[in-house]
PDB file of N, CA and C in Angstrom:
ATOM      1  N   MET Y   1     -21.834  16.477 -22.439  1.00  0.00           N
ATOM      2  CA  MET Y   1     -20.965  16.590 -21.615  1.00  0.00           C
ATOM      3  C   MET Y   1     -19.980  18.183 -21.560  1.00  0.00           C
ATOM      4  N   ILE Y   2     -19.465  18.242 -20.601  1.00  0.00           N
ATOM      5  CA  ILE Y   2     -18.711  19.403 -20.769  1.00  0.00           C
ATOM      6  C   ILE Y   2     -17.349  19.367 -20.408  1.00  0.00           C
ATOM      7  N   THR Y   3     -17.021  20.701 -21.696  1.00  0.00           N
ATOM      8  CA  THR Y   3     -15.606  20.461 -21.943  1.00  0.00           C
ATOM      9  C   THR Y   3     -15.183  21.804 -21.356  1.00  0.00           C
ATOM     10  N   GLN Y   4     -13.788  21.788 -21.679  1.00  0.00           N
ATOM     11  CA  GLN Y   4     -13.444  22.989 -21.287  1.00  0.00           C
ATOM     12  C   GLN Y   4     -13.825  24.917 -22.294  1.00  0.00           C
ATOM     13  N   ARG Y   5     -14.821  24.518 -23.232  1.00  0.00           N
ATOM     14  CA  ARG Y   5     -15.120  24.900 -24.505  1.00  0.00           C
ATOM     15  C   ARG Y   5     -16.213  25.348 -23.866  1.00  0.00           C
ATOM     16  N   THR Y   6     -16.794  24.588 -23.661  1.00  0.00           N
ATOM     17  CA  THR Y   6     -18.839  25.249 -23.309  1.00  0.00           C
ATOM     18  C   THR Y   6     -18.671  24.964 -21.591  1.00  0.00           C
ATOM     19  N   LEU Y   7     -17.635  24.674 -20.736  1.00  0.00           N
ATOM     20  CA  LEU Y   7     -17.130  25.525 -19.981  1.00  0.00           C
ATOM     21  C   LEU Y   7     -17.795  27.150 -19.743  1.00  0.00           C
ATOM     22  N   ARG Y   8     -16.612  27.683 -20.444  1.00  0.00           N
ATOM     23  CA  ARG Y   8     -16.573  29.190 -20.943  1.00  0.00           C
ATOM     24  C   ARG Y   8     -18.825  29.287 -21.028  1.00  0.00           C
ATOM     25  N   SER Y   9     -19.518  29.180 -20.926  1.00  0.00           N
ATOM     26  CA  SER Y   9     -20.880  29.070 -21.226  1.00  0.00           C
ATOM     27  C   SER Y   9     -21.372  29.091 -19.848  1.00  0.00           C
ATOM     28  N   ILE Y  10     -21.671  28.386 -19.052  1.00  0.00           N
ATOM     29  CA  ILE Y  10     -21.043  28.683 -17.959  1.00  0.00           C
ATOM     30  C   ILE Y  10     -21.537  29.187 -17.330  1.00  0.00           C
ATOM     31  N   LEU Y  11     -19.828  29.570 -16.976  1.00  0.00           N
ATOM     32  CA  LEU Y  11     -19.436  30.223 -16.073  1.00  0.00           C
ATOM     33  C   LEU Y  11     -19.484  31.239 -15.283  1.00  0.00           C
ATOM     34  N   PRO Y  12     -20.020  32.548 -16.109  1.00  0.00           N
ATOM     35  CA  PRO Y  12     -20.647  33.716 -15.671  1.00  0.00           C
ATOM     36  C   PRO Y  12     -22.190  34.250 -15.206  1.00  0.00           C
ATOM     37  N   GLY Y  13     -22.498  33.263 -15.721  1.00  0.00           N
ATOM     38  CA  GLY Y  13     -24.187  32.916 -14.785  1.00  0.00           C
ATOM     39  C   GLY Y  13     -23.942  32.693 -12.950  1.00  0.00           C
ATOM     40  N   LYS Y  14     -22.450  31.104 -12.967  1.00  0.00           N
ATOM     41  CA  LYS Y  14     -22.496  30.827 -11.626  1.00  0.00           C
ATOM     42  C   LYS Y  14     -21.302  31.994 -11.003  1.00  0.00           C
ATOM     43  N   ILE Y  15     -20.290  32.655 -11.795  1.00  0.00           N
ATOM     44  CA  ILE Y  15     -19.903  33.675 -11.188  1.00  0.00           C
ATOM     45  C   ILE Y  15     -20.431  34.746 -10.359  1.00  0.00           C
ATOM     46  N   ALA Y  16     -21.751  34.652 -11.411  1.00  0.00           N
ATOM     47  CA  ALA Y  16     -22.314  36.337 -10.381  1.00  0.00           C
ATOM     48  C   ALA Y  16     -23.382  36.651  -9.312  1.00  0.00           C
ATOM     49  N   ARG Y  17     -23.612  34.634 -10.005  1.00  0.00           N
ATOM     50  CA  ARG Y  17     -24.297  34.639  -8.282  1.00  0.00           C
ATOM     51  C   ARG Y  17     -23.651  33.973  -7.289  1.00  0.00           C
ATOM     52  N   THR Y  18     -22.552  34.031  -6.990  1.00  0.00           N
ATOM     53  CA  THR Y  18     -21.144  33.672  -6.372  1.00  0.00           C
ATOM     54  C   THR Y  18     -20.469  34.690  -5.894  1.00  0.00           C
ATOM     55  N   VAL Y  19     -20.898  35.651  -6.601  1.00  0.00           N
ATOM     56  CA  VAL Y  19     -20.910  36.812  -6.524  1.00  0.00           C
ATOM     57  C   VAL Y  19     -21.408  37.287  -5.417  1.00  0.00           C
ATOM     58  N   MET Y  20     -22.637  37.485  -5.893  1.00  0.00           N
ATOM     59  CA  MET Y  20     -23.246  38.042  -4.547  1.00  0.00           C
ATOM     60  C   MET Y  20     -23.886  37.565  -3.769  1.00  0.00           C
ATOM     61  N   ILE Y  21     -23.423  36.358  -3.586  1.00  0.00           N
ATOM     62  CA  ILE Y  21     -23.744  35.682  -2.449  1.00  0.00           C
ATOM     63  C   ILE Y  21     -22.132  35.902  -1.440  1.00  0.00           C
ATOM     64  N   ILE Y  22     -21.562  36.206  -2.326  1.00  0.00           N
ATOM     65  CA  ILE Y  22     -20.284  36.287  -0.660  1.00  0.00           C
ATOM     66  C   ILE Y  22     -21.084  38.286  -0.331  1.00  0.00           C
ATOM     67  N   ALA Y  23     -21.219  38.793  -1.891  1.00  0.00           N
ATOM     68  CA  ALA Y  23     -21.750  40.335  -1.513  1.00  0.00           C
ATOM     69  C   ALA Y  23     -22.974  40.863   0.055  1.00  0.00           C
ATOM     70  N   GLU Y  24     -23.272  39.457  -0.172  1.00  0.00           N
ATOM     71  CA  GLU Y  24     -24.254  40.177   1.176  1.00  0.00           C
ATOM     72  C   GLU Y  24     -24.277  39.534   2.444  1.00  0.00           C
ATOM     73  N   ARG Y  25     -23.416  38.519   1.820  1.00  0.00           N
ATOM     74  CA  ARG Y  25     -22.508  37.922   2.726  1.00  0.00           C
ATOM     75  C   ARG Y  25     -21.868  39.124   4.041  1.00  0.00           C
ATOM     76  N   ASP Y  26     -20.444  39.069   3.594  1.00  0.00           N
ATOM     77  CA  ASP Y  26     -19.885  39.728   3.933  1.00  0.00           C
ATOM     78  C   ASP Y  26     -20.127  41.046   4.229  1.00  0.00           C
ATOM     79  N   HIS Y  27     -21.186  41.729   3.473  1.00  0.00           N
ATOM     80  CA  HIS Y  27     -21.679  43.639   3.545  1.00  0.00           C
ATOM     81  C   HIS Y  27     -20.800  44.361   3.333  1.00  0.00           C
ATOM     82  N   ARG Y  28     -20.053  43.530   1.345  1.00  0.00           N
ATOM     83  CA  ARG Y  28     -18.733  44.582   0.739  1.00  0.00           C
ATOM     84  C   ARG Y  28     -19.150  44.710  -0.516  1.00  0.00           C
ATOM     85  N   PRO Y  29     -19.068  45.540  -0.896  1.00  0.00           N
ATOM     86  CA  PRO Y  29     -19.547  45.911  -2.448  1.00  0.00           C
ATOM     87  C   PRO Y  29     -18.473  45.359  -3.604  1.00  0.00           C
ATOM     88  N   SER Y  30     -19.663  43.705  -4.432  1.00  0.00           N
ATOM     89  CA  SER Y  30     -20.120  43.762  -5.340  1.00  0.00           C
ATOM     90  C   SER Y  30     -18.817  43.464  -6.442  1.00  0.00           C
ATOM     91  N   LEU Y  31     -18.096  44.416  -6.465  1.00  0.00           N
ATOM     92  CA  LEU Y  31     -17.472  44.820  -7.713  1.00  0.00           C
ATOM     93  C   LEU Y  31     -16.102  44.560  -6.992  1.00  0.00           C
ATOM     94  N   GLU Y  32     -16.178  45.067  -5.738  1.00  0.00           N
ATOM     95  CA  GLU Y  32     -14.450  44.554  -4.520  1.00  0.00           C
ATOM     96  C   GLU Y  32     -14.300  42.890  -4.955  1.00  0.00           C
ATOM     97  N   VAL Y  33     -15.435  42.457  -4.362  1.00  0.00           N
ATOM     98  CA  VAL Y  33     -15.762  40.717  -4.305  1.00  0.00           C
ATOM     99  C   VAL Y  33     -15.161  40.260  -5.610  1.00  0.00           C
ATOM    100  N   LEU Y  34     -15.874  40.488  -6.930  1.00  0.00           N
ATOM    101  CA  LEU Y  34     -15.741  40.300  -7.829  1.00  0.00           C
ATOM    102  C   LEU Y  34     -14.031  40.060  -8.397  1.00  0.00           C
ATOM    103  N   LYS Y  35     -13.635  41.272  -8.552  1.00  0.00           N
ATOM    104  CA  LYS Y  35     -12.574  41.320  -8.211  1.00  0.00           C
ATOM    105  C   LYS Y  35     -10.986  40.172  -7.453  1.00  0.00           C
ATOM    106  N   GLU Y  36     -11.881  40.102  -6.262  1.00  0.00           N
ATOM    107  CA  GLU Y  36     -11.266  39.354  -5.384  1.00  0.00           C
ATOM    108  C   GLU Y  36     -11.493  37.625  -5.535  1.00  0.00           C
ATOM    109  N   PHE Y  37     -11.988  37.634  -6.109  1.00  0.00           N
ATOM    110  CA  PHE Y  37     -13.073  36.658  -6.674  1.00  0.00           C
ATOM    111  C   PHE Y  37     -11.671  35.666  -8.363  1.00  0.00           C
ATOM    112  N   TYR Y  38     -11.988  36.057  -8.854  1.00  0.00           N
ATOM    113  CA  TYR Y  38     -10.937  36.098  -9.700  1.00  0.00           C
ATOM    114  C   TYR Y  38      -9.840  36.611  -9.836  1.00  0.00           C
ATOM    115  N   ALA Y  39      -8.995  36.940  -8.972  1.00  0.00           N
ATOM    116  CA  ALA Y  39      -7.580  36.676  -8.068  1.00  0.00           C
ATOM    117  C   ALA Y  39      -7.673  35.019  -7.326  1.00  0.00           C
ATOM    118  N   SER Y  40      -8.590  34.814  -7.074  1.00  0.00           N
ATOM    119  CA  SER Y  40      -8.991  33.407  -5.864  1.00  0.00           C
ATOM    120  C   SER Y  40      -8.643  32.113  -6.888  1.00  0.00           C
ATOM    121  N   PRO Y  41      -7.668  31.060  -5.724  1.00  0.00           N
ATOM    122  CA  PRO Y  41      -7.901  29.688  -5.588  1.00  0.00           C
ATOM    123  C   PRO Y  41      -8.699  29.235  -6.455  1.00  0.00           C
ATOM    124  N   VAL Y  42     -10.263  29.555  -5.356  1.00  0.00           N
ATOM    125  CA  VAL Y  42     -11.093  29.483  -6.301  1.00  0.00           C
ATOM    126  C   VAL Y  42     -11.686  29.293  -7.718  1.00  0.00           C
ATOM    127  N   TYR Y  43     -11.370  30.653  -8.043  1.00  0.00           N
ATOM    128  CA  TYR Y  43     -11.636  30.664  -9.421  1.00  0.00           C
ATOM    129  C   TYR Y  43     -10.773  30.524 -10.359  1.00  0.00           C
ATOM    130  N   ALA Y  44      -9.501  29.880 -10.488  1.00  0.00           N
ATOM    131  CA  ALA Y  44      -9.133  28.944 -10.715  1.00  0.00           C
ATOM    132  C   ALA Y  44      -9.155  27.760 -10.525  1.00  0.00           C
ATOM    133  N   LYS Y  45      -9.548  26.804  -9.607  1.00  0.00           N
ATOM    134  CA  LYS Y  45     -10.107  25.909  -9.578  1.00  0.00           C
ATOM    135  C   LYS Y  45     -11.446  25.570 -11.114  1.00  0.00           C
ATOM    136  N   LEU Y  46     -11.841  26.541 -10.914  1.00  0.00           N
ATOM    137  CA  LEU Y  46     -13.442  26.344 -11.353  1.00  0.00           C
ATOM    138  C   LEU Y  46     -13.259  26.722 -12.683  1.00  0.00           C
ATOM    139  N   GLU Y  47     -12.315  27.656 -13.214  1.00  0.00           N
ATOM    140  CA  GLU Y  47     -11.628  27.205 -14.515  1.00  0.00           C
ATOM    141  C   GLU Y  47     -11.619  26.680 -15.471  1.00  0.00           C
ATOM    142  N   GLN Y  48     -11.058  24.961 -14.596  1.00  0.00           N
ATOM    143  CA  GLN Y  48     -10.550  24.251 -15.236  1.00  0.00           C
ATOM    144  C   GLN Y  48     -11.855  23.468 -15.208  1.00  0.00           C
ATOM    145  N   GLU Y  49     -11.488  22.649 -15.955  1.00  0.00           N
ATOM    146  CA  GLU Y  49     -12.854  21.590 -16.375  1.00  0.00           C
ATOM    147  C   GLU Y  49     -12.501  20.276 -15.278  1.00  0.00           C
ATOM    148  N   GLU Y  50     -11.349  20.530 -15.280  1.00  0.00           N
ATOM    149  CA  GLU Y  50     -10.685  18.584 -14.806  1.00  0.00           C
ATOM    150  C   GLU Y  50     -10.754  18.730 -13.652  1.00  0.00           C
ATOM    151  N   THR Y  51     -11.002  20.196 -12.424  1.00  0.00           N
ATOM    152  CA  THR Y  51     -11.861  19.859 -11.198  1.00  0.00           C
ATOM    153  C   THR Y  51     -12.399  19.688 -10.919  1.00  0.00           C
ATOM    154  N   LYS Y  52     -13.802  19.753 -11.828  1.00  0.00           N
ATOM    155  CA  LYS Y  52     -14.796  19.663 -11.962  1.00  0.00           C
ATOM    156  C   LYS Y  52     -15.987  20.798 -10.251  1.00  0.00           C
ATOM    157  N   PHE Y  53     -15.239  21.896 -10.586  1.00  0.00           N
ATOM    158  CA  PHE Y  53     -15.781  22.719 -10.284  1.00  0.00           C
ATOM    159  C   PHE Y  53     -16.698  23.330 -10.285  1.00  0.00           C
ATOM    160  N   TRP Y  54     -17.179  22.949 -11.517  1.00  0.00           N
ATOM    161  CA  TRP Y  54     -18.113  24.073 -12.096  1.00  0.00           C
ATOM    162  C   TRP Y  54     -19.535  23.413 -11.793  1.00  0.00           C
ATOM    163  N   TRP Y  55     -19.457  22.098 -11.545  1.00  0.00           N
ATOM    164  CA  TRP Y  55     -20.483  21.067 -11.185  1.00  0.00           C
ATOM    165  C   TRP Y  55     -21.323  21.835  -9.806  1.00  0.00           C
ATOM    166  N   MET Y  56     -20.083  22.875  -8.774  1.00  0.00           N
ATOM    167  CA  MET Y  56     -20.644  23.168  -7.529  1.00  0.00           C
ATOM    168  C   MET Y  56     -21.841  24.474  -7.513  1.00  0.00           C
ATOM    169  N   SER Y  57     -22.759  24.225  -6.884  1.00  0.00           N
ATOM    170  CA  SER Y  57     -23.427  25.854  -7.059  1.00  0.00           C
ATOM    171  C   SER Y  57     -23.728  27.501  -6.204  1.00  0.00           C
ATOM    172  N   PRO Y  58     -23.914  28.062  -6.884  1.00  0.00           N
ATOM    173  CA  PRO Y  58     -22.752  29.259  -6.589  1.00  0.00           C
ATOM    174  C   PRO Y  58     -22.758  29.129  -5.239  1.00  0.00           C
ATOM    175  N   GLN Y  59     -23.744  28.241  -4.130  1.00  0.00           N
ATOM    176  CA  GLN Y  59     -23.739  28.839  -2.717  1.00  0.00           C
ATOM    177  C   GLN Y  59     -21.907  27.745  -2.067  1.00  0.00           C
ATOM    178  N   GLN Y  60     -21.785  26.669  -2.287  1.00  0.00           N
ATOM    179  CA  GLN Y  60     -20.899  26.100  -2.291  1.00  0.00           C
ATOM    180  C   GLN Y  60     -19.271  26.565  -2.954  1.00  0.00           C
ATOM    181  N   LEU Y  61     -19.517  26.786  -4.148  1.00  0.00           N
ATOM    182  CA  LEU Y  61     -18.228  28.012  -4.337  1.00  0.00           C
ATOM    183  C   LEU Y  61     -17.898  29.088  -3.195  1.00  0.00           C
ATOM    184  N   ALA Y  62     -19.522  29.693  -2.740  1.00  0.00           N
ATOM    185  CA  ALA Y  62     -19.490  31.086  -1.918  1.00  0.00           C
ATOM    186  C   ALA Y  62     -18.756  30.242  -1.064  1.00  0.00           C
ATOM    187  N   ASN Y  63     -18.654  29.319  -0.256  1.00  0.00           N
ATOM    188  CA  ASN Y  63     -18.475  29.141   0.676  1.00  0.00           C
ATOM    189  C   ASN Y  63     -16.317  28.843   1.064  1.00  0.00           C
ATOM    190  N   GLU Y  64     -15.966  28.599  -0.308  1.00  0.00           N
ATOM    191  CA  GLU Y  64     -15.707  26.935  -0.359  1.00  0.00           C
ATOM    192  C   GLU Y  64     -14.297  28.671  -0.365  1.00  0.00           C
ATOM    193  N   LYS Y  65     -14.997  30.387  -0.966  1.00  0.00           N
ATOM    194  CA  LYS Y  65     -14.223  30.997  -0.843  1.00  0.00           C
ATOM    195  C   LYS Y  65     -13.766  31.831   0.409  1.00  0.00           C
TER     196      LYS Y  65
END
């Protein structure tokens, strides 16, 4: 079962892969994309267990961005 607490252990890898996908797709520096991602509505939804965005693949998250 995923809780708000266990979600914290899932997010770093998912965020890293999502940022890599966006950076490669858009030909942009990873650090720039990472900063934008943390400020995005997608990240706001991802960090909330009840939205179930954590269930999405990194590719799906990148497409939402």
